[in-house]
PDB file of C-alpha atoms in Angstrom:
ATOM      1  CA  MET A   1      63.117  89.287 117.172  1.00 87.00           C
ATOM      2  CA  LEU A   2      65.025  91.352 114.633  1.00 90.00           C
ATOM      3  CA  VAL A   3      61.819  92.860 113.247  1.00 90.00           C
ATOM      4  CA  THR A   4      60.859  94.095 116.718  1.00 91.00           C
ATOM      5  CA  TYR A   5      64.188  95.802 117.254  1.00 92.00           C
ATOM      6  CA  LEU A   6      64.266  97.325 113.768  1.00 92.00           C
ATOM      7  CA  GLU A   7      60.835  98.868 114.205  1.00 91.00           C
ATOM      8  CA  ALA A   8      62.203 100.814 117.188  1.00 91.00           C
ATOM      9  CA  SER A   9      65.251 102.049 115.253  1.00 92.00           C
ATOM     10  CA  ARG A  10      65.347 105.835 114.873  1.00 90.00           C
ATOM     11  CA  ASP A  11      68.203 106.274 112.419  1.00 91.00           C
ATOM     12  CA  LEU A  12      70.858 104.475 110.392  1.00 93.00           C
ATOM     13  CA  CYS A  13      73.297 104.343 113.292  1.00 93.00           C
ATOM     14  CA  GLU A  14      70.840 102.419 115.446  1.00 94.00           C
ATOM     15  CA  THR A  15      69.995 100.111 112.550  1.00 94.00           C
ATOM     16  CA  ASP A  16      73.691  99.425 112.024  1.00 94.00           C
ATOM     17  CA  SER A  17      74.162  98.582 115.704  1.00 94.00           C
ATOM     18  CA  ILE A  18      71.095  96.312 115.693  1.00 95.00           C
ATOM     19  CA  LEU A  19      72.339  94.396 112.648  1.00 95.00           C
ATOM     20  CA  PHE A  20      75.803  94.024 114.136  1.00 94.00           C
ATOM     21  CA  GLY A  21      74.320  92.760 117.398  1.00 93.00           C
ATOM     22  CA  ALA A  22      72.170  90.272 115.482  1.00 94.00           C
ATOM     23  CA  SER A  23      75.164  88.993 113.523  1.00 93.00           C
ATOM     24  CA  LEU A  24      77.152  88.654 116.748  1.00 92.00           C
ATOM     25  CA  ALA A  25      74.303  86.678 118.340  1.00 92.00           C
ATOM     26  CA  VAL A  26      74.149  84.324 115.350  1.00 93.00           C
ATOM     27  CA  CYS A  27      77.899  83.713 115.502  1.00 90.00           C
ATOM     28  CA  ARG A  28      77.726  82.882 119.199  1.00 90.00           C
ATOM     29  CA  ILE A  29      74.751  80.545 118.743  1.00 91.00           C
ATOM     30  CA  ILE A  30      76.428  78.516 115.972  1.00 90.00           C
ATOM     31  CA  GLY A  31      79.781  78.522 117.780  1.00 88.00           C
ATOM     32  CA  VAL A  32      81.884  80.693 115.475  1.00 82.00           C
ATOM     33  CA  LYS A  33      85.178  81.818 117.012  1.00 76.00           C
ATOM     34  CA  LEU A  34      85.167  85.598 117.249  1.00 71.00           C
ATOM     35  CA  SER A  35      88.177  87.874 117.398  1.00 63.00           C
ATOM     36  CA  THR A  36      88.622  89.811 120.624  1.00 52.00           C
ATOM     37  CA  ALA A  37      89.948  92.795 118.659  1.00 48.00           C
ATOM     38  CA  ALA A  38      87.951  95.950 118.023  1.00 44.00           C
ATOM     39  CA  ARG A  39      85.303  96.145 115.318  1.00 44.00           C
ATOM     40  CA  ALA A  40      87.713  97.952 112.975  1.00 43.00           C
ATOM     41  CA  THR A  41      88.570  95.340 110.392  1.00 42.00           C
ATOM     42  CA  GLY A  42      91.030  94.704 107.654  1.00 43.00           C
ATOM     43  CA  GLN A  43      92.564  91.778 105.864  1.00 45.00           C
ATOM     44  CA  SER A  44      94.087  89.442 108.432  1.00 47.00           C
ATOM     45  CA  SER A  45      97.839  89.090 108.149  1.00 51.00           C
ATOM     46  CA  ALA A  46      98.219  86.501 110.961  1.00 63.00           C
ATOM     47  CA  ILE A  47     100.560  83.611 110.135  1.00 77.00           C
ATOM     48  CA  PRO A  48      98.925  80.177 110.577  1.00 81.00           C
ATOM     49  CA  ALA A  49      99.969  78.277 113.702  1.00 84.00           C
ATOM     50  CA  TRP A  50     101.219  75.273 111.709  1.00 84.00           C
ATOM     51  CA  ARG A  51     103.556  77.491 109.720  1.00 86.00           C
ATOM     52  CA  ILE A  52     104.899  79.135 112.869  1.00 89.00           C
ATOM     53  CA  ARG A  53     105.679  75.693 114.314  1.00 90.00           C
ATOM     54  CA  ILE A  54     107.504  74.566 111.181  1.00 92.00           C
ATOM     55  CA  GLU A  55     109.450  77.814 110.921  1.00 91.00           C
ATOM     56  CA  GLU A  56     110.508  77.443 114.567  1.00 92.00           C
ATOM     57  CA  ARG A  57     111.779  73.931 113.804  1.00 91.00           C
ATOM     58  CA  ILE A  58     113.718  75.261 110.820  1.00 93.00           C
ATOM     59  CA  ALA A  59     115.245  78.052 112.918  1.00 92.00           C
ATOM     60  CA  LYS A  60     116.325  75.608 115.643  1.00 90.00           C
ATOM     61  CA  ALA A  61     117.771  73.206 113.076  1.00 90.00           C
ATOM     62  CA  ARG A  62     119.767  75.981 111.425  1.00 91.00           C
ATOM     63  CA  ALA A  63     121.103  77.126 114.795  1.00 90.00           C
ATOM     64  CA  LEU A  64     122.123  73.548 115.589  1.00 88.00           C
ATOM     65  CA  ILE A  65     123.836  73.190 112.227  1.00 90.00           C
ATOM     66  CA  GLY A  66     125.819  76.344 112.929  1.00 89.00           C
ATOM     67  CA  ARG A  67     127.074  75.029 116.264  1.00 87.00           C
ATOM     68  CA  LEU A  68     127.921  71.608 114.825  1.00 87.00           C
ATOM     69  CA  ILE A  69     129.964  73.289 112.099  1.00 89.00           C
ATOM     70  CA  CYS A  70     131.728  75.393 114.741  1.00 88.00           C
ATOM     71  CA  PHE A  71     132.633  72.263 116.721  1.00 85.00           C
ATOM     72  CA  ARG A  72     133.842  70.513 113.579  1.00 86.00           C
ATOM     73  CA  SER A  73     136.061  73.550 112.882  1.00 86.00           C
ATOM     74  CA  GLY A  74     137.741  73.186 116.274  1.00 84.00           C
ATOM     75  CA  ASN A  75     135.625  75.400 118.535  1.00 85.00           C
ATOM     76  CA  THR A  76     135.453  73.615 121.894  1.00 83.00           C
ATOM     77  CA  ARG A  77     133.748  76.218 124.047  1.00 86.00           C
ATOM     78  CA  PRO A  78     131.549  74.684 126.779  1.00 86.00           C
ATOM     79  CA  ARG A  79     128.300  75.926 125.227  1.00 85.00           C
ATOM     80  CA  ILE A  80     129.237  74.480 121.835  1.00 85.00           C
ATOM     81  CA  VAL A  81     130.267  71.144 123.352  1.00 84.00           C
ATOM     82  CA  CYS A  82     127.019  70.986 125.373  1.00 86.00           C
ATOM     83  CA  THR A  83     124.954  71.584 122.225  1.00 84.00           C
ATOM     84  CA  VAL A  84     126.820  68.871 120.299  1.00 82.00           C
ATOM     85  CA  ARG A  85     126.230  66.369 123.105  1.00 82.00           C
ATOM     86  CA  MET A  86     122.522  67.223 123.088  1.00 82.00           C
ATOM     87  CA  ALA A  87     122.460  66.713 119.302  1.00 81.00           C
ATOM     88  CA  PHE A  88     123.688  63.134 119.767  1.00 82.00           C
ATOM     89  CA  ALA A  89     121.606  62.424 122.878  1.00 79.00           C
ATOM     90  CA  GLY A  90     119.986  58.987 122.764  1.00 75.00           C
ATOM     91  CA  THR A  91     122.566  57.560 120.384  1.00 79.00           C
ATOM     92  CA  ASN A  92     125.752  55.577 120.903  1.00 76.00           C
ATOM     93  CA  VAL A  93     127.875  58.438 119.564  1.00 77.00           C
ATOM     94  CA  SER A  94     130.336  60.092 121.928  1.00 77.00           C
ATOM     95  CA  LEU A  95     132.671  62.990 121.280  1.00 75.00           C
ATOM     96  CA  SER A  96     135.710  60.844 122.039  1.00 75.00           C
ATOM     97  CA  GLN A  97     135.104  58.392 119.191  1.00 77.00           C
ATOM     98  CA  PRO A  98     137.645  58.428 116.350  1.00 78.00           C
ATOM     99  CA  HIS A  99     134.977  58.877 113.674  1.00 81.00           C
ATOM    100  CA  ILE A 100     133.225  61.812 115.340  1.00 82.00           C
ATOM    101  CA  MET A 101     133.922  64.133 112.391  1.00 85.00           C
ATOM    102  CA  GLN A 102     132.120  61.753 110.044  1.00 86.00           C
ATOM    103  CA  LYS A 103     129.219  61.524 112.495  1.00 84.00           C
ATOM    104  CA  LEU A 104     129.073  65.314 112.635  1.00 85.00           C
ATOM    105  CA  THR A 105     128.933  65.538 108.849  1.00 88.00           C
ATOM    106  CA  GLU A 106     126.158  62.932 108.726  1.00 87.00           C
ATOM    107  CA  ARG A 107     124.209  64.776 111.424  1.00 86.00           C
ATOM    108  CA  ILE A 108     124.556  68.096 109.563  1.00 89.00           C
ATOM    109  CA  ASP A 109     123.403  66.500 106.300  1.00 92.00           C
ATOM    110  CA  ASP A 110     120.414  64.955 108.095  1.00 90.00           C
ATOM    111  CA  LEU A 111     119.414  68.343 109.498  1.00 90.00           C
ATOM    112  CA  LYS A 112     119.765  69.954 106.085  1.00 92.00           C
ATOM    113  CA  GLN A 113     117.485  67.302 104.571  1.00 94.00           C
ATOM    114  CA  ARG A 114     114.918  67.936 107.308  1.00 92.00           C
ATOM    115  CA  ILE A 115     115.028  71.684 106.617  1.00 93.00           C
ATOM    116  CA  ALA A 116     114.483  71.012 102.910  1.00 93.00           C
ATOM    117  CA  ALA A 117     111.526  68.728 103.718  1.00 93.00           C
ATOM    118  CA  TRP A 118     109.968  71.302 106.053  1.00 93.00           C
ATOM    119  CA  GLY A 119     110.424  74.029 103.456  1.00 92.00           C
ATOM    120  CA  LYS A 120     108.736  71.824 100.851  1.00 93.00           C
ATOM    121  CA  ARG A 121     105.855  71.228 103.261  1.00 91.00           C
ATOM    122  CA  ILE A 122     105.387  74.984 103.692  1.00 91.00           C
ATOM    123  CA  ARG A 123     105.369  75.488  99.912  1.00 91.00           C
ATOM    124  CA  GLN A 124     102.817  72.686  99.453  1.00 91.00           C
ATOM    125  CA  TYR A 125     100.527  74.099 102.138  1.00 88.00           C
ATOM    126  CA  THR A 126     100.893  77.599 100.687  1.00 87.00           C
ATOM    127  CA  GLU A 127     100.071  76.427  97.154  1.00 90.00           C
ATOM    128  CA  ARG A 128      97.065  74.461  98.395  1.00 89.00           C
ATOM    129  CA  SER A 129      95.837  77.456 100.399  1.00 86.00           C
ATOM    130  CA  THR A 130      96.291  79.701  97.363  1.00 87.00           C
ATOM    131  CA  ARG A 131      94.266  77.335  95.181  1.00 89.00           C
ATOM    132  CA  PHE A 132      91.524  77.161  97.814  1.00 89.00           C
ATOM    133  CA  ASN A 133      91.338  80.955  98.128  1.00 86.00           C
ATOM    134  CA  GLN A 134      91.297  81.390  94.354  1.00 88.00           C
ATOM    135  CA  ASN A 135      88.472  78.864  93.967  1.00 89.00           C
ATOM    136  CA  ARG A 136      86.460  80.601  96.673  1.00 85.00           C
ATOM    137  CA  LEU A 137      87.160  84.014  95.129  1.00 83.00           C
ATOM    138  CA  PHE A 138      86.100  82.686  91.716  1.00 85.00           C
ATOM    139  CA  GLN A 139      82.696  81.830  93.165  1.00 83.00           C
ATOM    140  CA  SER A 140      82.221  85.175  94.933  1.00 77.00           C
ATOM    141  CA  ASP A 141      84.072  87.776  92.810  1.00 77.00           C
ATOM    142  CA  GLN A 142      85.504  86.628  89.483  1.00 82.00           C
ATOM    143  CA  LYS A 143      86.561  90.138  88.458  1.00 80.00           C
ATOM    144  CA  ARG A 144      88.735  90.499  91.537  1.00 79.00           C
ATOM    145  CA  LEU A 145      90.290  87.080  90.915  1.00 82.00           C
ATOM    146  CA  TYR A 146      91.280  87.914  87.341  1.00 83.00           C
ATOM    147  CA  LYS A 147      92.764  91.219  88.472  1.00 79.00           C
ATOM    148  CA  SER A 148      94.856  89.460  91.103  1.00 78.00           C
ATOM    149  CA  LEU A 149      96.137  87.008  88.480  1.00 81.00           C
ATOM    150  CA  GLU A 150      97.033  89.743  86.016  1.00 76.00           C
ATOM    151  CA  ARG A 151      98.622  92.022  88.619  1.00 64.00           C
ATOM    152  CA  PRO A 152     100.232  90.251  91.585  1.00 58.00           C
ATOM    153  CA  ILE A 153      99.553  91.814  94.968  1.00 57.00           C
ATOM    154  CA  VAL A 154     102.403  93.963  96.244  1.00 53.00           C
ATOM    155  CA  SER A 155     103.330  92.711  99.678  1.00 52.00           C
ATOM    156  CA  GLY A 156     105.115  95.836 100.838  1.00 50.00           C
ATOM    157  CA  THR A 157     107.718  93.868 102.785  1.00 53.00           C
ATOM    158  CA  GLY A 158     110.481  96.361 102.017  1.00 58.00           C
ATOM    159  CA  PRO A 159     111.687  99.142 104.313  1.00 66.00           C
ATOM    160  CA  ALA A 160     108.857 101.276 105.652  1.00 69.00           C
ATOM    161  CA  PRO A 161     108.820 104.958 104.644  1.00 74.00           C
ATOM    162  CA  ASN A 162     109.594 107.668 107.126  1.00 80.00           C
ATOM    163  CA  GLN A 163     106.453 108.397 109.164  1.00 83.00           C
ATOM    164  CA  ASP A 164     107.075 112.152 109.368  1.00 86.00           C
ATOM    165  CA  ASP A 165     107.492 112.385 105.577  1.00 86.00           C
ATOM    166  CA  MET A 166     104.299 110.372 105.060  1.00 86.00           C
ATOM    167  CA  VAL A 167     102.270 112.593 107.410  1.00 86.00           C
ATOM    168  CA  ALA A 168     103.644 115.785 105.853  1.00 87.00           C
ATOM    169  CA  PHE A 169     102.883 114.594 102.311  1.00 87.00           C
ATOM    170  CA  TRP A 170      99.259 113.654 102.945  1.00 85.00           C
ATOM    171  CA  ARG A 171      98.608 116.652 105.187  1.00 85.00           C
ATOM    172  CA  SER A 172      99.562 118.921 102.291  1.00 82.00           C
ATOM    173  CA  LEU A 173      96.872 117.205 100.183  1.00 82.00           C
ATOM    174  CA  TRP A 174      94.069 116.803 102.722  1.00 79.00           C
ATOM    175  CA  SER A 175      94.469 119.553 105.293  1.00 81.00           C
ATOM    176  CA  GLU A 176      95.794 122.620 103.485  1.00 77.00           C
ATOM    177  CA  PRO A 177      93.303 124.564 101.312  1.00 79.00           C
ATOM    178  CA  VAL A 178      94.254 124.972  97.647  1.00 76.00           C
ATOM    179  CA  ASN A 179      92.844 127.429  95.101  1.00 78.00           C
ATOM    180  CA  HIS A 180      92.506 125.769  91.711  1.00 75.00           C
ATOM    181  CA  ASN A 181      92.355 127.690  88.452  1.00 77.00           C
ATOM    182  CA  GLU A 182      89.651 126.147  86.312  1.00 75.00           C
ATOM    183  CA  GLY A 183      90.607 125.907  82.660  1.00 78.00           C
ATOM    184  CA  PRO A 184      88.471 126.335  79.543  1.00 84.00           C
ATOM    185  CA  TRP A 185      87.606 122.639  79.608  1.00 85.00           C
ATOM    186  CA  THR A 186      84.991 123.330  82.298  1.00 85.00           C
ATOM    187  CA  GLU A 187      82.992 125.443  79.838  1.00 84.00           C
ATOM    188  CA  VAL A 188      83.141 122.642  77.279  1.00 87.00           C
ATOM    189  CA  VAL A 189      81.844 120.127  79.813  1.00 85.00           C
ATOM    190  CA  ALA A 190      79.104 122.537  80.919  1.00 84.00           C
ATOM    191  CA  SER A 191      77.928 122.998  77.314  1.00 85.00           C
ATOM    192  CA  GLN A 192      77.876 119.236  76.761  1.00 80.00           C
ATOM    193  CA  CYS A 193      75.838 118.684  79.923  1.00 79.00           C
ATOM    194  CA  ALA A 194      73.352 121.437  79.126  1.00 80.00           C
ATOM    195  CA  GLY A 195      71.208 119.060  77.079  1.00 76.00           C
ATOM    196  CA  ILE A 196      70.919 116.464  79.820  1.00 77.00           C
ATOM    197  CA  THR A 197      67.499 116.295  81.396  1.00 80.00           C
ATOM    198  CA  PRO A 198      67.689 116.824  85.178  1.00 83.00           C
ATOM    199  CA  MET A 199      67.040 113.747  87.273  1.00 83.00           C
ATOM    200  CA  ASP A 200      63.763 113.317  89.053  1.00 85.00           C
ATOM    201  CA  PRO A 201      63.975 113.202  92.850  1.00 87.00           C
ATOM    202  CA  VAL A 202      65.372 109.837  93.914  1.00 90.00           C
ATOM    203  CA  VAL A 203      62.896 107.553  95.654  1.00 92.00           C
ATOM    204  CA  ILE A 204      64.525 104.494  97.230  1.00 94.00           C
ATOM    205  CA  THR A 205      62.436 101.362  97.562  1.00 94.00           C
ATOM    206  CA  PRO A 206      63.118  98.058  99.352  1.00 94.00           C
ATOM    207  CA  ASP A 207      63.575  96.498  95.919  1.00 95.00           C
ATOM    208  CA  ASP A 208      66.431  98.948  95.217  1.00 95.00           C
ATOM    209  CA  VAL A 209      68.110  97.923  98.460  1.00 95.00           C
ATOM    210  CA  ALA A 210      67.617  94.226  97.696  1.00 95.00           C
ATOM    211  CA  LYS A 211      69.216  94.575  94.255  1.00 94.00           C
ATOM    212  CA  ALA A 212      72.157  96.588  95.594  1.00 94.00           C
ATOM    213  CA  VAL A 213      72.796  94.056  98.362  1.00 94.00           C
ATOM    214  CA  HIS A 214      72.530  91.178  95.894  1.00 93.00           C
ATOM    215  CA  ARG A 215      75.116  92.796  93.566  1.00 91.00           C
ATOM    216  CA  ALA A 216      77.641  93.405  96.357  1.00 91.00           C
ATOM    217  CA  PRO A 217      80.434  90.883  97.085  1.00 88.00           C
ATOM    218  CA  THR A 218      79.473  88.866 100.145  1.00 87.00           C
ATOM    219  CA  TRP A 219      82.685  89.233 102.137  1.00 85.00           C
ATOM    220  CA  LYS A 220      84.018  92.548 100.886  1.00 84.00           C
ATOM    221  CA  SER A 221      86.005  94.396 103.561  1.00 84.00           C
ATOM    222  CA  PRO A 222      83.654  96.349 105.857  1.00 89.00           C
ATOM    223  CA  GLY A 223      84.226  99.663 107.584  1.00 89.00           C
ATOM    224  CA  LEU A 224      84.653 100.526 111.233  1.00 89.00           C
ATOM    225  CA  ASP A 225      81.378  98.810 112.114  1.00 89.00           C
ATOM    226  CA  GLY A 226      82.677  95.398 110.996  1.00 89.00           C
ATOM    227  CA  LEU A 227      79.384  94.485 109.283  1.00 92.00           C
ATOM    228  CA  HIS A 228      79.727  92.475 106.043  1.00 91.00           C
ATOM    229  CA  HIS A 229      77.270  92.287 103.152  1.00 92.00           C
ATOM    230  CA  TYR A 230      76.675  88.677 104.182  1.00 92.00           C
ATOM    231  CA  TRP A 231      74.444  89.852 107.003  1.00 93.00           C
ATOM    232  CA  LEU A 232      72.486  92.317 104.875  1.00 94.00           C
ATOM    233  CA  LYS A 233      71.776  89.441 102.496  1.00 93.00           C
ATOM    234  CA  GLY A 234      70.760  87.103 105.301  1.00 93.00           C
ATOM    235  CA  PHE A 235      68.694  89.602 107.318  1.00 94.00           C
ATOM    236  CA  MET A 236      66.289  90.422 104.496  1.00 93.00           C
ATOM    237  CA  VAL A 237      63.825  91.994 106.953  1.00 93.00           C
ATOM    238  CA  CYS A 238      66.186  94.956 107.326  1.00 94.00           C
ATOM    239  CA  GLN A 239      65.934  96.010 103.674  1.00 93.00           C
ATOM    240  CA  ALA A 240      62.626  97.840 104.060  1.00 93.00           C
ATOM    241  CA  MET A 241      63.953  99.743 107.088  1.00 94.00           C
ATOM    242  CA  LEU A 242      67.147 100.645 105.230  1.00 95.00           C
ATOM    243  CA  ALA A 243      65.126 101.935 102.268  1.00 95.00           C
ATOM    244  CA  ARG A 244      63.071 104.211 104.541  1.00 95.00           C
ATOM    245  CA  GLN A 245      66.092 105.534 106.413  1.00 95.00           C
ATOM    246  CA  PHE A 246      68.085 106.017 103.192  1.00 95.00           C
ATOM    247  CA  GLN A 247      65.211 108.149 101.907  1.00 95.00           C
ATOM    248  CA  GLU A 248      65.180 110.185 105.110  1.00 94.00           C
ATOM    249  CA  ALA A 249      68.936 110.785 104.813  1.00 93.00           C
ATOM    250  CA  LEU A 250      68.540 111.981 101.208  1.00 92.00           C
ATOM    251  CA  ASN A 251      65.691 114.298 102.162  1.00 92.00           C
ATOM    252  CA  GLN A 252      67.719 115.748 105.030  1.00 92.00           C
ATOM    253  CA  LYS A 253      70.877 115.857 102.860  1.00 90.00           C
ATOM    254  CA  SER A 254      73.009 114.497 105.683  1.00 89.00           C
ATOM    255  CA  LEU A 255      74.487 111.227 106.910  1.00 90.00           C
ATOM    256  CA  PRO A 256      75.866 110.268 110.337  1.00 89.00           C
ATOM    257  CA  SER A 257      79.639 110.651 110.512  1.00 89.00           C
ATOM    258  CA  LEU A 258      79.950 106.901 111.157  1.00 88.00           C
ATOM    259  CA  PHE A 259      79.264 106.186 107.493  1.00 90.00           C
ATOM    260  CA  THR A 260      81.816 108.633 106.105  1.00 88.00           C
ATOM    261  CA  THR A 261      84.634 107.824 108.527  1.00 88.00           C
ATOM    262  CA  GLY A 262      87.192 105.066 108.183  1.00 87.00           C
ATOM    263  CA  ILE A 263      90.809 104.065 108.684  1.00 82.00           C
ATOM    264  CA  THR A 264      92.943 104.832 105.646  1.00 84.00           C
ATOM    265  CA  HIS A 265      95.487 102.170 104.693  1.00 84.00           C
ATOM    266  CA  LEU A 266      98.443 103.162 102.515  1.00 85.00           C
ATOM    267  CA  VAL A 267      99.188 100.425  99.978  1.00 84.00           C
ATOM    268  CA  PRO A 268     102.517 100.553  98.066  1.00 85.00           C
ATOM    269  CA  LYS A 269     102.182 100.762  94.296  1.00 82.00           C
ATOM    270  CA  ASP A 270     105.535  99.027  93.751  1.00 78.00           C
ATOM    271  CA  GLU A 271     107.674  96.651  95.762  1.00 72.00           C
ATOM    272  CA  GLY A 272     110.049  98.457  98.100  1.00 73.00           C
ATOM    273  CA  ALA A 273     108.398 101.874  97.702  1.00 78.00           C
ATOM    274  CA  THR A 274     109.671 104.471 100.193  1.00 80.00           C
ATOM    275  CA  ASP A 275     108.432 107.729  98.647  1.00 84.00           C
ATOM    276  CA  PRO A 276     105.049 108.782 100.185  1.00 86.00           C
ATOM    277  CA  SER A 277     103.747 109.635  96.697  1.00 86.00           C
ATOM    278  CA  GLU A 278     104.192 105.975  95.683  1.00 87.00           C
ATOM    279  CA  TYR A 279     101.495 104.812  98.096  1.00 88.00           C
ATOM    280  CA  ARG A 280      97.791 104.481  97.267  1.00 88.00           C
ATOM    281  CA  PRO A 281      95.317 105.416 100.040  1.00 88.00           C
ATOM    282  CA  ILE A 282      92.426 103.002 100.569  1.00 89.00           C
ATOM    283  CA  THR A 283      89.699 103.652 103.138  1.00 90.00           C
ATOM    284  CA  TYR A 284      87.188 100.962 104.122  1.00 90.00           C
ATOM    285  CA  LEU A 285      83.743 102.514 104.594  1.00 92.00           C
ATOM    286  CA  PRO A 286      80.739 100.824 106.236  1.00 93.00           C
ATOM    287  CA  THR A 287      78.697  98.340 104.229  1.00 93.00           C
ATOM    288  CA  ILE A 288      75.451 100.283 104.697  1.00 95.00           C
ATOM    289  CA  TYR A 289      77.054 103.376 103.169  1.00 94.00           C
ATOM    290  CA  LYS A 290      78.330 101.295 100.222  1.00 94.00           C
ATOM    291  CA  THR A 291      74.780 100.027  99.699  1.00 95.00           C
ATOM    292  CA  LEU A 292      73.432 103.585  99.495  1.00 95.00           C
ATOM    293  CA  THR A 293      76.125 104.707  97.030  1.00 94.00           C
ATOM    294  CA  SER A 294      75.497 101.597  94.929  1.00 94.00           C
ATOM    295  CA  ILE A 295      71.799 102.478  94.658  1.00 95.00           C
ATOM    296  CA  LEU A 296      72.547 106.075  93.674  1.00 93.00           C
ATOM    297  CA  SER A 297      75.213 105.021  91.151  1.00 92.00           C
ATOM    298  CA  ALA A 298      72.802 102.606  89.482  1.00 91.00           C
ATOM    299  CA  ARG A 299      70.096 105.274  89.358  1.00 90.00           C
ATOM    300  CA  ILE A 300      72.474 107.831  87.785  1.00 89.00           C
ATOM    301  CA  ALA A 301      73.685 105.270  85.239  1.00 88.00           C
ATOM    302  CA  ARG A 302      70.109 104.505  84.188  1.00 87.00           C
ATOM    303  CA  HIS A 303      69.355 108.219  83.893  1.00 82.00           C
ATOM    304  CA  LEU A 304      72.384 108.853  81.679  1.00 80.00           C
ATOM    305  CA  ASP A 305      71.519 105.858  79.500  1.00 82.00           C
ATOM    306  CA  SER A 306      67.986 107.129  79.005  1.00 79.00           C
ATOM    307  CA  ASN A 307      69.348 110.557  78.010  1.00 72.00           C
ATOM    308  CA  GLN A 308      71.621 108.942  75.438  1.00 71.00           C
ATOM    309  CA  VAL A 309      68.689 106.998  73.987  1.00 60.00           C
ATOM    310  CA  MET A 310      66.591 110.159  73.735  1.00 61.00           C
ATOM    311  CA  SER A 311      69.469 112.058  72.124  1.00 62.00           C
ATOM    312  CA  ARG A 312      69.918 109.353  69.486  1.00 63.00           C
ATOM    313  CA  ALA A 313      66.184 109.293  68.800  1.00 59.00           C
ATOM    314  CA  GLN A 314      66.154 113.069  68.295  1.00 61.00           C
ATOM    315  CA  ASN A 315      69.148 112.924  65.955  1.00 56.00           C
TER     316      ASN A 315
END
């Protein structure tokens, strides 16, 4: 079925939509739970349901401890007394007993032990989840794993920067034209590049697309289209169509705006950063566009290597 639809595709945008529709159909057939959010994607920051439940228990236990301590300190307001009675519901303890203070202390200690046990459970689950994610990342992208181990990810949980300052800072870089004065280094670079043989016109083949898709991380963050490399690897019949349409885009020297548009995320360079200049902009672009740039980068690298070999042979 996919071959039939791809043969009717007129450009890269239609091919992208066809591949996304095919991936959506596969997910529905095999019963994968799909998010109801838009196709714009990013790393999910949702807290697992089990952790939310445990944290709610901890919050309720801490609130109960606070009210028990208030009652033990002599606070006999009706709400406090009602909470204490509920804390001892189902037991033979009554507030009129002579040893009620000792029972309160025992109840508070019991709640504190439960909070400690729940906190330990969260840490154990978190450590196990971290190990699982690291093992999976080791299989898919070892370089990214080693980078994450050497440089811990900045969570950015500190105070958020002022939105107006952030907009003004990046608008001055992206929206306002700037006249740069080129220094003498440009002439040096031009003289060094004068001996480089110009590249032949790039001809993209299905084999180039297959190699680029094979090199790409399977689940790397996609762009606005929400299409991962996983589907380009699985739908191998699309590689010939992509090669033809990539060639057409190069010949026309233009790409649809879909492939050069994305949502920019500002990632803090350091913990607690508030200055707009301390944030690094990252934009997720569509997977198909990344495949094209990967092919061109590999072709340029091979061309430069061949020039270096020829230069050494001449010397």
